[in-house]
CSV table of C-alpha atoms and ligand atoms in Angstrom, one decimal:
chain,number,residue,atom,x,y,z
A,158,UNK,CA,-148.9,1.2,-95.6
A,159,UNK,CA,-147.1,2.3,-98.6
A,160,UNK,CA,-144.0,4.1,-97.8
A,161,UNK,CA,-142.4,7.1,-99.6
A,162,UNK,CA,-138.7,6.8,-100.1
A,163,UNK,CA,-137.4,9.1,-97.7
A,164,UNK,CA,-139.9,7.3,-94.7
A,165,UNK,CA,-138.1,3.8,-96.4
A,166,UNK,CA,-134.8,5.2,-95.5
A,167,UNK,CA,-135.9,4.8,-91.5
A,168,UNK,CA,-138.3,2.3,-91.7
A,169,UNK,CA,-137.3,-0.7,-94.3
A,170,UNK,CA,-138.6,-4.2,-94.9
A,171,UNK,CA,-135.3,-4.8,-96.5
A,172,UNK,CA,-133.9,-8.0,-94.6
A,173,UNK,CA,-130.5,-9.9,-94.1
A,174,UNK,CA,-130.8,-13.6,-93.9
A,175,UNK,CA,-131.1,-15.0,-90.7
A,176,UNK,CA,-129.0,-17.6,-88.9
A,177,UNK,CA,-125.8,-16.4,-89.4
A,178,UNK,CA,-123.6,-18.3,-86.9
A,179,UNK,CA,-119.9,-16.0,-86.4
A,180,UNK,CA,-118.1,-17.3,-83.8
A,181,UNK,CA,-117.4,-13.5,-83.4
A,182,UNK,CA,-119.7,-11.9,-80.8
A,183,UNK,CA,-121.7,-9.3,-83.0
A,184,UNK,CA,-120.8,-5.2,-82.3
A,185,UNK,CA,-123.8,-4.5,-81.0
A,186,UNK,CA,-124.0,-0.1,-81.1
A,187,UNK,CA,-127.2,2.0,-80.1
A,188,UNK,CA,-128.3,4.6,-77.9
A,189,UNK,CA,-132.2,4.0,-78.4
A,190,UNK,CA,-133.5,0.5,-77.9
A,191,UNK,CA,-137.2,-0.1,-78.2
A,192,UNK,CA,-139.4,-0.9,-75.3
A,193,UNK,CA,-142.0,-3.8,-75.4
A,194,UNK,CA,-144.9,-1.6,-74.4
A,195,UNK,CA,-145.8,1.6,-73.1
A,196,UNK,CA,-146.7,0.3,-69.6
A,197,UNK,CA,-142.6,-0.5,-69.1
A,198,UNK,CA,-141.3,3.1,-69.6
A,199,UNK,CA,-138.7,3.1,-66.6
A,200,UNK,CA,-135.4,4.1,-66.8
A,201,UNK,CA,-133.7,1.3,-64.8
A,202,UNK,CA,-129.8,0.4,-65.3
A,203,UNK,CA,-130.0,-3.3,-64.4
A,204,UNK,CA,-130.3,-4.5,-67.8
A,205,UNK,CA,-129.7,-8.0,-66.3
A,206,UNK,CA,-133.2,-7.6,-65.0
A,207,UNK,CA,-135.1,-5.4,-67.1
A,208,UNK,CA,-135.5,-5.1,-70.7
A,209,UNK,CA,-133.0,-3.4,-72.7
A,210,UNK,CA,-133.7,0.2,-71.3
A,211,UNK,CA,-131.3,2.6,-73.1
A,212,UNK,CA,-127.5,1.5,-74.7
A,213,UNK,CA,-126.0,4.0,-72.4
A,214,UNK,CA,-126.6,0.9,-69.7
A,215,UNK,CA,-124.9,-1.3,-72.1
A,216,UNK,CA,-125.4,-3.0,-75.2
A,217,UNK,CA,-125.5,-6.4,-75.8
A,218,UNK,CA,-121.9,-6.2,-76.5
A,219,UNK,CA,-120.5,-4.4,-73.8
A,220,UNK,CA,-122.9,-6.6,-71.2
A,221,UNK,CA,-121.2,-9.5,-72.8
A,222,UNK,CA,-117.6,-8.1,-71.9
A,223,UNK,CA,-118.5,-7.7,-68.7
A,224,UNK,CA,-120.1,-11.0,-67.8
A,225,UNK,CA,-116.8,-12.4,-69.1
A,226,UNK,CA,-115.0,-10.7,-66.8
A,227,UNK,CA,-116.8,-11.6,-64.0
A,228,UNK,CA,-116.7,-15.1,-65.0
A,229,UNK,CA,-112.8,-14.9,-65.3
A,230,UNK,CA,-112.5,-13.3,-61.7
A,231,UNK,CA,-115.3,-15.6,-60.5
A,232,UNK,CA,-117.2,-12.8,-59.3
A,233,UNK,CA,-121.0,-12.0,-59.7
A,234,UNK,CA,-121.3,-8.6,-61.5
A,235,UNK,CA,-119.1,-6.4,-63.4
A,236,UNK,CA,-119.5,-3.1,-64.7
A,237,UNK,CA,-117.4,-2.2,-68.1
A,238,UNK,CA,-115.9,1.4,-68.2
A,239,UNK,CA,-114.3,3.8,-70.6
A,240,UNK,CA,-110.7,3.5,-69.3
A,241,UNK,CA,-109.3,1.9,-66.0
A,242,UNK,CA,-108.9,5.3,-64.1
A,243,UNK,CA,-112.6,5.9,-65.3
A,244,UNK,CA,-113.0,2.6,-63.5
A,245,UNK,CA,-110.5,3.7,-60.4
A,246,UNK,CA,-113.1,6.9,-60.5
A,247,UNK,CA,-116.5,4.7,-60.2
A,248,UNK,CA,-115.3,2.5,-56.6
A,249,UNK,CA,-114.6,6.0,-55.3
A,250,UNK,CA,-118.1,7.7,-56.5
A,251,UNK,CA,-120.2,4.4,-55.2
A,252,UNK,CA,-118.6,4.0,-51.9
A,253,UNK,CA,-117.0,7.6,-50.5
A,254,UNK,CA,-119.1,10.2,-48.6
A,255,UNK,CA,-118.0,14.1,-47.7
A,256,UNK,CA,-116.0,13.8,-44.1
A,257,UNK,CA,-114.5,10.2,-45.2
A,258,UNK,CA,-111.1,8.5,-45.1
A,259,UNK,CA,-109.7,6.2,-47.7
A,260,UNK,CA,-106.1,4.5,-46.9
A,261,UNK,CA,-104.0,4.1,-50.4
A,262,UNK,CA,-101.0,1.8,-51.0
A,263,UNK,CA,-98.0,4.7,-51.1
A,264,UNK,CA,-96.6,2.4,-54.0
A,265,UNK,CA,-100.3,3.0,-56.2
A,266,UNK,CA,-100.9,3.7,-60.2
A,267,UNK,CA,-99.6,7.4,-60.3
A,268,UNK,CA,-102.7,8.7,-61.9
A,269,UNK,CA,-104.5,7.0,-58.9
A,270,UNK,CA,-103.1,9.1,-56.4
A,271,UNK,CA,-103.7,11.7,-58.4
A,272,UNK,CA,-107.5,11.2,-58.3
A,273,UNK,CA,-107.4,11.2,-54.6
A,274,UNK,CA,-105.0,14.0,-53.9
A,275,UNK,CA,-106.6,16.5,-56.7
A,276,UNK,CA,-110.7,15.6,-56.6
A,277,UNK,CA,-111.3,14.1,-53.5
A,278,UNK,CA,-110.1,16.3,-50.9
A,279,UNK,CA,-112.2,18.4,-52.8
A,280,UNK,CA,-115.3,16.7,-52.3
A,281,UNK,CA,-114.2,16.6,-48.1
A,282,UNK,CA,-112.4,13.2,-48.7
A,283,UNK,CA,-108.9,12.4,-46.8
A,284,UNK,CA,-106.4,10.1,-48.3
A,285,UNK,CA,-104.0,8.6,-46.3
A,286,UNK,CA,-101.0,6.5,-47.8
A,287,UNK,CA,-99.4,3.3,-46.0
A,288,UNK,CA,-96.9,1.4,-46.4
A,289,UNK,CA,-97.9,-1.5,-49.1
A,290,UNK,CA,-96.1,-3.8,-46.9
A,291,UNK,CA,-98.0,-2.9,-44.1
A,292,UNK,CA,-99.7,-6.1,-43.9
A,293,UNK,CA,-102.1,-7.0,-40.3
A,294,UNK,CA,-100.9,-3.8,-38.8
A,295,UNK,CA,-103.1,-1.8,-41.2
A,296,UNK,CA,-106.1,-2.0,-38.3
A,297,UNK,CA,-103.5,1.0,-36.8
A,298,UNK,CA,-104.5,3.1,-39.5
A,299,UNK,CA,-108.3,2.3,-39.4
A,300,UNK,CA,-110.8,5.1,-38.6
A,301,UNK,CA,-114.5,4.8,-37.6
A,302,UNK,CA,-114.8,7.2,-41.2
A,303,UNK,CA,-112.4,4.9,-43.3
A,304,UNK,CA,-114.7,4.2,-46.4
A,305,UNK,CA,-111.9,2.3,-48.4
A,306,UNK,CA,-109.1,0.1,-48.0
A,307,UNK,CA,-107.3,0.2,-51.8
A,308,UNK,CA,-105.3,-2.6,-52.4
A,309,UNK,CA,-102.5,-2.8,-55.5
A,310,UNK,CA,-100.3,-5.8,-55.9
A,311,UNK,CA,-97.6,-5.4,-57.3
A,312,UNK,CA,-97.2,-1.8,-56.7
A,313,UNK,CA,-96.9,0.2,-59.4
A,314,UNK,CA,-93.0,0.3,-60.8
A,315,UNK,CA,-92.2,-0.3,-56.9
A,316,UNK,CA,-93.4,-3.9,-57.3
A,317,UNK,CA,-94.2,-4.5,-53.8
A,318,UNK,CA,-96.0,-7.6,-52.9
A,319,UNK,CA,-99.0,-6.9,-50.5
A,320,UNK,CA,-100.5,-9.2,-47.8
A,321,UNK,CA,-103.7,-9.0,-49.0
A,322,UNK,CA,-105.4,-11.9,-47.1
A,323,UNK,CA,-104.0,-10.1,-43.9
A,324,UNK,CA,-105.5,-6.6,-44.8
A,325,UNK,CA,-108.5,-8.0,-45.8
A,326,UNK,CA,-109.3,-10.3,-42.6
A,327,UNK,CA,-109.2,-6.9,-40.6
A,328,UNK,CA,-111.2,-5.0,-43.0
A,329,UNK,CA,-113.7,-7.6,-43.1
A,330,UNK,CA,-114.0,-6.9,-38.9
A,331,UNK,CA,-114.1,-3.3,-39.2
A,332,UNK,CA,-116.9,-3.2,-42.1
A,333,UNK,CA,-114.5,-1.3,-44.5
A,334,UNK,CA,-114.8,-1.8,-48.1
A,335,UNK,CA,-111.3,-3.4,-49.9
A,336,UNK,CA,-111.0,-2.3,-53.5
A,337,UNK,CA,-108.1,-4.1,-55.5
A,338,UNK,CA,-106.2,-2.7,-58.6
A,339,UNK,CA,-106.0,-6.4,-60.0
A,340,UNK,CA,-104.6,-4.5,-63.6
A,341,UNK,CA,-101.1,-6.4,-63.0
A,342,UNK,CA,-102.5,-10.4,-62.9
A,343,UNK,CA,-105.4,-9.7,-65.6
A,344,UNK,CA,-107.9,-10.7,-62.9
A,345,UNK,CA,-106.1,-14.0,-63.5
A,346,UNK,CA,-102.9,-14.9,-61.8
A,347,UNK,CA,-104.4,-13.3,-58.5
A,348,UNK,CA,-108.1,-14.6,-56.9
A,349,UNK,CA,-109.1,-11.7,-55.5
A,350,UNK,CA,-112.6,-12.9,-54.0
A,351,UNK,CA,-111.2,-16.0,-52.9
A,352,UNK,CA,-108.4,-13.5,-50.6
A,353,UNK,CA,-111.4,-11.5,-49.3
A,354,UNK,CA,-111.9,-8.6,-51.5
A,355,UNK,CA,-114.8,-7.0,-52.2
A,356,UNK,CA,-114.7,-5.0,-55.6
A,357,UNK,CA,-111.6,-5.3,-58.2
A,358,UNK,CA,-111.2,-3.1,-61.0
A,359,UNK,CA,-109.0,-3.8,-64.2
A,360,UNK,CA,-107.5,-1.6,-66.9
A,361,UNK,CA,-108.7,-3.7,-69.6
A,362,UNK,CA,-106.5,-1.7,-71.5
A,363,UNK,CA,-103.3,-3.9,-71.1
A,364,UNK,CA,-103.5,-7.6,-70.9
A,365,UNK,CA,-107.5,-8.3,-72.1
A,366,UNK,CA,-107.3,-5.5,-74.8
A,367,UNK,CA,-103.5,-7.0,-75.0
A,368,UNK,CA,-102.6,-4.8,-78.8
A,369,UNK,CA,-102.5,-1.3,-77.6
A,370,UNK,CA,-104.8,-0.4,-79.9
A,371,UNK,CA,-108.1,0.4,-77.0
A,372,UNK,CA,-108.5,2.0,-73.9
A,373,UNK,CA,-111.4,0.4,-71.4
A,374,UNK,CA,-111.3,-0.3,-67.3
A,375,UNK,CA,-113.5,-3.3,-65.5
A,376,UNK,CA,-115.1,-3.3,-62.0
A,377,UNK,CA,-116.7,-6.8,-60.7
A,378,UNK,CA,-118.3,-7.3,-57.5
A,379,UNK,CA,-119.9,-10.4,-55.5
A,380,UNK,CA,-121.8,-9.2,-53.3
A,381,UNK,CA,-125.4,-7.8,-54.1
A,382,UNK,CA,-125.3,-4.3,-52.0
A,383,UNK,CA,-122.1,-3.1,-53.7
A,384,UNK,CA,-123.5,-3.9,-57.0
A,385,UNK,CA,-126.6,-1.8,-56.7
A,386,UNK,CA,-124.3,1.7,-55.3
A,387,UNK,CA,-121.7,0.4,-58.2
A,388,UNK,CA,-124.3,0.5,-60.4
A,389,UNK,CA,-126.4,3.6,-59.4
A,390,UNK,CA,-123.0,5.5,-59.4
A,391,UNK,CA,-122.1,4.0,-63.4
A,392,UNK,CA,-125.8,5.3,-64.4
A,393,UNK,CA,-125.1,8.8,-62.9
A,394,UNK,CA,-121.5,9.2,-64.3
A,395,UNK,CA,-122.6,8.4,-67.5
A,396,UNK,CA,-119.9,5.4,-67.9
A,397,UNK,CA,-120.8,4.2,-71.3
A,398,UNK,CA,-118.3,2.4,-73.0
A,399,UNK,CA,-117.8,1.9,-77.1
A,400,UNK,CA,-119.5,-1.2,-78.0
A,401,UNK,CA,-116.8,-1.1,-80.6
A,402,UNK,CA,-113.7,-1.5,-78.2
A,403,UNK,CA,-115.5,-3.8,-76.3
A,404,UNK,CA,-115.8,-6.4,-79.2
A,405,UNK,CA,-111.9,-5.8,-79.7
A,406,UNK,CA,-111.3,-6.7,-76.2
A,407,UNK,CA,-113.3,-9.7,-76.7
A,408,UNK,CA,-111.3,-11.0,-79.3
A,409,UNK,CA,-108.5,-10.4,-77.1
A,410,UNK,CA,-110.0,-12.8,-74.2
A,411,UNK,CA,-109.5,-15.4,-76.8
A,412,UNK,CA,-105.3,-15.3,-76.9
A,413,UNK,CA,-105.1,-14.0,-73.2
A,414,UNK,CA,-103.8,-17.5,-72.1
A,415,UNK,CA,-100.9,-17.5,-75.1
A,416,UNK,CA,-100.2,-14.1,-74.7
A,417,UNK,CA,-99.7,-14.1,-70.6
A,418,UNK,CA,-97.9,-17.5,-70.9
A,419,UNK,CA,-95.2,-16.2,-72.9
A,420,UNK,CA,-95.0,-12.7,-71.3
A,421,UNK,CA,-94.3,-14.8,-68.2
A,422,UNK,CA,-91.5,-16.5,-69.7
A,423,UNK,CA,-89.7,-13.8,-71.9
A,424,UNK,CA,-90.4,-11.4,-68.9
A,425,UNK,CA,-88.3,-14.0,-66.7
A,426,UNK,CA,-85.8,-14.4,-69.1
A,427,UNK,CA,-84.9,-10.8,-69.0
A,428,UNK,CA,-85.1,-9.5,-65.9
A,429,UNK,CA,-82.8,-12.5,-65.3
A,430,UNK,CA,-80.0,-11.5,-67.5
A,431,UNK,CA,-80.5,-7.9,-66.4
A,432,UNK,CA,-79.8,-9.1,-63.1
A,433,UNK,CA,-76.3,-9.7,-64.5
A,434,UNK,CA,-75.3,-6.4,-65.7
A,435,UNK,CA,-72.5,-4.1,-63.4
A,436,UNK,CA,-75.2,-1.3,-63.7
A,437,UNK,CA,-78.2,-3.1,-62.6
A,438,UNK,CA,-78.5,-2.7,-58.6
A,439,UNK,CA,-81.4,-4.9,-58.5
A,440,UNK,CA,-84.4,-6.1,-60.5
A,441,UNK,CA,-87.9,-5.2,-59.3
A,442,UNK,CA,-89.7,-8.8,-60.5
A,443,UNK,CA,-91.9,-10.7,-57.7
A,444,UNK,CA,-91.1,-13.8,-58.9
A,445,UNK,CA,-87.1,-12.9,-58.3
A,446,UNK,CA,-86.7,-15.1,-55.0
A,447,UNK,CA,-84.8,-12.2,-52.9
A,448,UNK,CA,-88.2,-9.5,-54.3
A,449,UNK,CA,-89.7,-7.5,-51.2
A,450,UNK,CA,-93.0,-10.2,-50.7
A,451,UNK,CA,-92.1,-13.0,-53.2
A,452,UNK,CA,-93.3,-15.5,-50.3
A,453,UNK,CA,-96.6,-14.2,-50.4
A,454,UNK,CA,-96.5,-13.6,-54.2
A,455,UNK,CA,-95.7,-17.7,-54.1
A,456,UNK,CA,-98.3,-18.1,-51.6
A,457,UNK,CA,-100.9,-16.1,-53.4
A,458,UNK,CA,-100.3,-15.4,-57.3
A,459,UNK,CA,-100.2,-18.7,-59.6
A,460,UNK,CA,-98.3,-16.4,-62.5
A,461,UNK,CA,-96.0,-13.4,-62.8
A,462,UNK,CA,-96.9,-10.9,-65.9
A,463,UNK,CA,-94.4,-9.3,-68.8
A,464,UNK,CA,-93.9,-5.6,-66.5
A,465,UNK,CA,-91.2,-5.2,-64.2
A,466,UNK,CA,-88.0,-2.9,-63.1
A,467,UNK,CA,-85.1,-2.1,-62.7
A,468,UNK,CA,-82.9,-0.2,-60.2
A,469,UNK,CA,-79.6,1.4,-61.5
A,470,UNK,CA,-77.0,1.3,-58.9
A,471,UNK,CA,-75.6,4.8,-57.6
A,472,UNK,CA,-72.6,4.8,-59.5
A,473,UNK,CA,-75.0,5.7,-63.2
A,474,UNK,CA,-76.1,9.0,-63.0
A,475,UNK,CA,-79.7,10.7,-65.0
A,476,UNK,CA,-77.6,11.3,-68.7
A,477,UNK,CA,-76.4,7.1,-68.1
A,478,UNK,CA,-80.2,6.1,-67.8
A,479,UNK,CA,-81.6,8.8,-70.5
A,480,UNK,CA,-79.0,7.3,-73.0
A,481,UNK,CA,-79.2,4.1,-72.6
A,482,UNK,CA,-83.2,4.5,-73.0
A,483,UNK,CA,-82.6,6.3,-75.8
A,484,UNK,CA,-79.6,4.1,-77.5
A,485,UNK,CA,-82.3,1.0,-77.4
A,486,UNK,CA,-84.3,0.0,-80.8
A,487,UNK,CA,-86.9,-2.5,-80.0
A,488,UNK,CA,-87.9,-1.2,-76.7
A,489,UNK,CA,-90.3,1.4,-77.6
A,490,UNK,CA,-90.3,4.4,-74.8
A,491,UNK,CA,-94.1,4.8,-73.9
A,492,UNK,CA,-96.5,5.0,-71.1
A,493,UNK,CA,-98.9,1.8,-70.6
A,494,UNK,CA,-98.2,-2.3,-70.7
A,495,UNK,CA,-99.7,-5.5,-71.3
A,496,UNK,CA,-99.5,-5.1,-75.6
A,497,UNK,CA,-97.5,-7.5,-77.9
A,498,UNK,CA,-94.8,-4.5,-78.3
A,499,UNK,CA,-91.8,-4.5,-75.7
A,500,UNK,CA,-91.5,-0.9,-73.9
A,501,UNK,CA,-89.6,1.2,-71.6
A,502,UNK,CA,-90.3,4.1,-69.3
A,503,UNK,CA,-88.4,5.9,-66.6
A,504,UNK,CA,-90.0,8.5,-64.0
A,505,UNK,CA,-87.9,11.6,-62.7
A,506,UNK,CA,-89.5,11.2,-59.6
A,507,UNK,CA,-92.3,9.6,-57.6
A,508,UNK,CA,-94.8,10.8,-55.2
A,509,UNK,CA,-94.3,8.9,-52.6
A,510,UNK,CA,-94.7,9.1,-48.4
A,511,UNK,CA,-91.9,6.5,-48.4
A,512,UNK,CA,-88.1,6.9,-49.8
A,513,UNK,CA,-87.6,5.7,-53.0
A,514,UNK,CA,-84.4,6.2,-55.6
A,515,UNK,CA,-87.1,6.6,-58.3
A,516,UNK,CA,-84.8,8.6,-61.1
A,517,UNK,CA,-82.9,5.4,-61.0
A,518,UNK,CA,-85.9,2.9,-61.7
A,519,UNK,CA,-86.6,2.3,-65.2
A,520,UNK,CA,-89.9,-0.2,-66.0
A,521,UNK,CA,-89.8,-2.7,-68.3
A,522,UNK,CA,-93.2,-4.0,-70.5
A,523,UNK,CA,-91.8,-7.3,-72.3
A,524,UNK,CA,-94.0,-8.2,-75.6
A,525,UNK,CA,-94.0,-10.7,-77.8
A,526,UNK,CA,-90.9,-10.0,-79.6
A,527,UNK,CA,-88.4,-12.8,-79.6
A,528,UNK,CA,-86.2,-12.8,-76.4
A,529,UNK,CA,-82.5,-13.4,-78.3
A,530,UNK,CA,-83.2,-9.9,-80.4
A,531,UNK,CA,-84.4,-8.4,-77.2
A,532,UNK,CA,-81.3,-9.1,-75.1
A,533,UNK,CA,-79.4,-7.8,-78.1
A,534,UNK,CA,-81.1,-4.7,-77.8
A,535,UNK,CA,-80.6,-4.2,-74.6
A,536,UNK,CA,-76.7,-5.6,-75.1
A,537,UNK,CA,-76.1,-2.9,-77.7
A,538,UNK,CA,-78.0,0.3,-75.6
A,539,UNK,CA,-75.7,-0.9,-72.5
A,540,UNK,CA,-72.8,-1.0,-74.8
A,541,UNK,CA,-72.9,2.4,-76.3
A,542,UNK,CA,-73.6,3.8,-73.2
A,543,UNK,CA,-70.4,2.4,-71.6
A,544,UNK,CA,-68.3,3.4,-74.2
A,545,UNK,CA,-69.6,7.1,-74.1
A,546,UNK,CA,-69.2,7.2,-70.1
A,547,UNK,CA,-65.7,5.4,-70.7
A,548,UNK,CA,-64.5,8.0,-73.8
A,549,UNK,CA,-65.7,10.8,-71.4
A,550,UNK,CA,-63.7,10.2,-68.4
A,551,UNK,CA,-60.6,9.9,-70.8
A,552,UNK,CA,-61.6,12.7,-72.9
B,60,LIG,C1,-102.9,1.6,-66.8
B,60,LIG,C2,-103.4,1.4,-65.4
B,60,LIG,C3,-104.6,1.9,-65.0
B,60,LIG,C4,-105.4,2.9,-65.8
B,60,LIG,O1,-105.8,2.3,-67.1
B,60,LIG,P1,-106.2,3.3,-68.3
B,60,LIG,O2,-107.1,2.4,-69.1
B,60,LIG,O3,-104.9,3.6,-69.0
B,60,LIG,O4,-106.9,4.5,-67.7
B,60,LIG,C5,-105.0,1.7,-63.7
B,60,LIG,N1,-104.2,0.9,-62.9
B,60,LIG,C6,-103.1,0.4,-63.3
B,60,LIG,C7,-102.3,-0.5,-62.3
B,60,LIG,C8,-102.6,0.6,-64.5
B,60,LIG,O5,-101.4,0.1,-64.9
């Protein structure tokens, strides 16, 4: 067939040479892809066992991140999302029914909570909070309609170090699902099947993504039932994720180990020396030997991560904290963790069931900046501060 110009536009002979062998996975974009023959027209999601329906079920690219993933967290299947609260959303949409009950770590991801408390109960579904160190005694709170058990550990800016084993053992009787915010230990530093969860989610937006620069959430499963609802539930949401950021995420699998390792350290380094400031009640780090759960952090986590917190002791009041945030260089006030740049952020007040001093916790994300110019920064930002509060009780 001999083709006009404008037809050659859409349909070329023009070819690239093959076997070009990147050691980059290739960005793989489309929304069509082209069916063998007419008699497989279905519109099925699992690509895994189908062909390629439709990119909105993934492209080569995206399917790639994902099988990563679930190799990392040595589960079966994982399903990439648009952001980690996209992927918070997608456990509740597969797995909660109108006139259900979901229990909720009281120290969970803000934005989580705020999920259950603003759509749920509007879709007839209760959330109840407990007490992350709660442990065993979580069968107490157990309903014949409890749906989920959500597990976070660390607690978000709380830190608190859950029993997860323990929660699990009596979900497992009861025939409740366990869902895990494994975000904090990059679906590394924690085993979550291996402690009897069934589905973990990631915001791959911190430590896999790891350059602030992409916003994506993961959701891996072993088991075969909770695959399929997963699944069904990703399909209907329309949870398509940009091949694009996907390939940047991949090229952050590749420096994970590097990155984590010395986020361990540096993170270590300074909340120890925090630890020694008048000002500093206590520091908020798991692997801190007097931290709320750091037995079972030893007895369960093989790594800590670069986030942690601080309490300011009673005697620094909101314009001590809000200056000495703002007197810092390096640490960069913004929401988010897990990139190479060192940030702070402090919260006015928490929602939580459970008493906390929250105007006087400030959270720490610890890059890769070099630790000596880092404790100077903080060093200097303390200093000014005292010297202000100290000129205005004389002034
Ligand atoms: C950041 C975060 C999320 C949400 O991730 P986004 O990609 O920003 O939506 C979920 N859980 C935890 C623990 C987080 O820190």
């Amino acid at each position: 067939m001999t083709l006009n110009w404008r037809s050659k536009l859409i349909h070329s002979n023009a070819r690239a040479p093959a076997g070009f062998r990147s050691l980059a996975t290739p960005t793989y974009r489309g929304s069509t892809t082209i069916l063998p023959t007419a008699s497989e027209v279905a519109d099925v999601w699992d690509q895994a066992h189908a062909p390629y329906r439709y990119g909105f079920y993934g492209t080569p690219t995206t399917l790639e991140l994902g099988a990563r993933i679930a190799e990392l967290e040595a589960g079966k299947h994982c399903f990439i999302t648009p952001s980690g609260q996209a992927a918070l959303a997608l456990i509740y949409m597969a797995f909660v029914r109108a006139g259900g009950h979901v229990l909720i770590p009281d120290s969970v991801y803000g934005p989580s909570r705020d999920l259950a408390d603003r759509l749920l109960s509007r879709l007839g579904v209760e959330a109840e909070y407990y007490d992350p160190l709660i442990g065993g005694e979580i069968e107490k709170l157990c309903r014949g309609n409890t749906q989920i058990i959500w597990c976070e550990s660390p607690g978000s800016i709380t830190m608190e170090i859950q029993d997860i084993p323990a929660i699990t053992r009596v979900a497992r009787r009861l025939g409740v699902v366990t869902a895990l915010d494994n975000t904090y230990a990059a679906g590394i530093f924690f085993d979550a099947f291996s402690h009897g969860i069934d589905v973990t989610m990631q915001a791959l937006t911190k430590y896999i993504g790891g350059h602030s620069d992409l916003l994506l959430g993961s959701v891996t499963v072993c088991a075969d039932p909770l695959y399929k609802e997963l699944g069904d539930a990703h399909q209907l949401l329309g949870m398509c994720a940009s091949p694009d950021d996907c390939t940047l995420a991949l090229r952050g699998l590749q420096t994970l180990a590097v990155r984590l390792a010395q986020m361990q350290q540096s993170a270590l380094e300074i909340a120890c020396w925090l630890r020694n400031q008048p000002e500093v009640e206590v520091v908020l780090h798991p692997a801190l030997p007097d931290h709320p759960g750091h037995e079972i952090w030893k007895r369960d986590f093989t790594g800590s991560s670069s986030v942690f917190s601080i309490l300011f002791n009673a005697k620094t009041n909101r314009d001590f904290i809000v200056q000495f945030i703002d007197s810092l260089q390096l640490f960069k006030l913004g929401f988010s963790w897990g990139g190479v740049t060192s940030l702070v952020m402090r919260y006015e007040q928490l929602r939580r069931v459970l008493p906390v001093p929250a105007d006087r916790i400030v959270r720490f994300n610890v890059g890769l900046e070099a630790v000596p110019d880092l404790i100077d920064d903080l060093h200097s930002a303390f200093s000014i501060v005292r010297n202000q509060t100290h000129g205005s009780r004389h002034g």
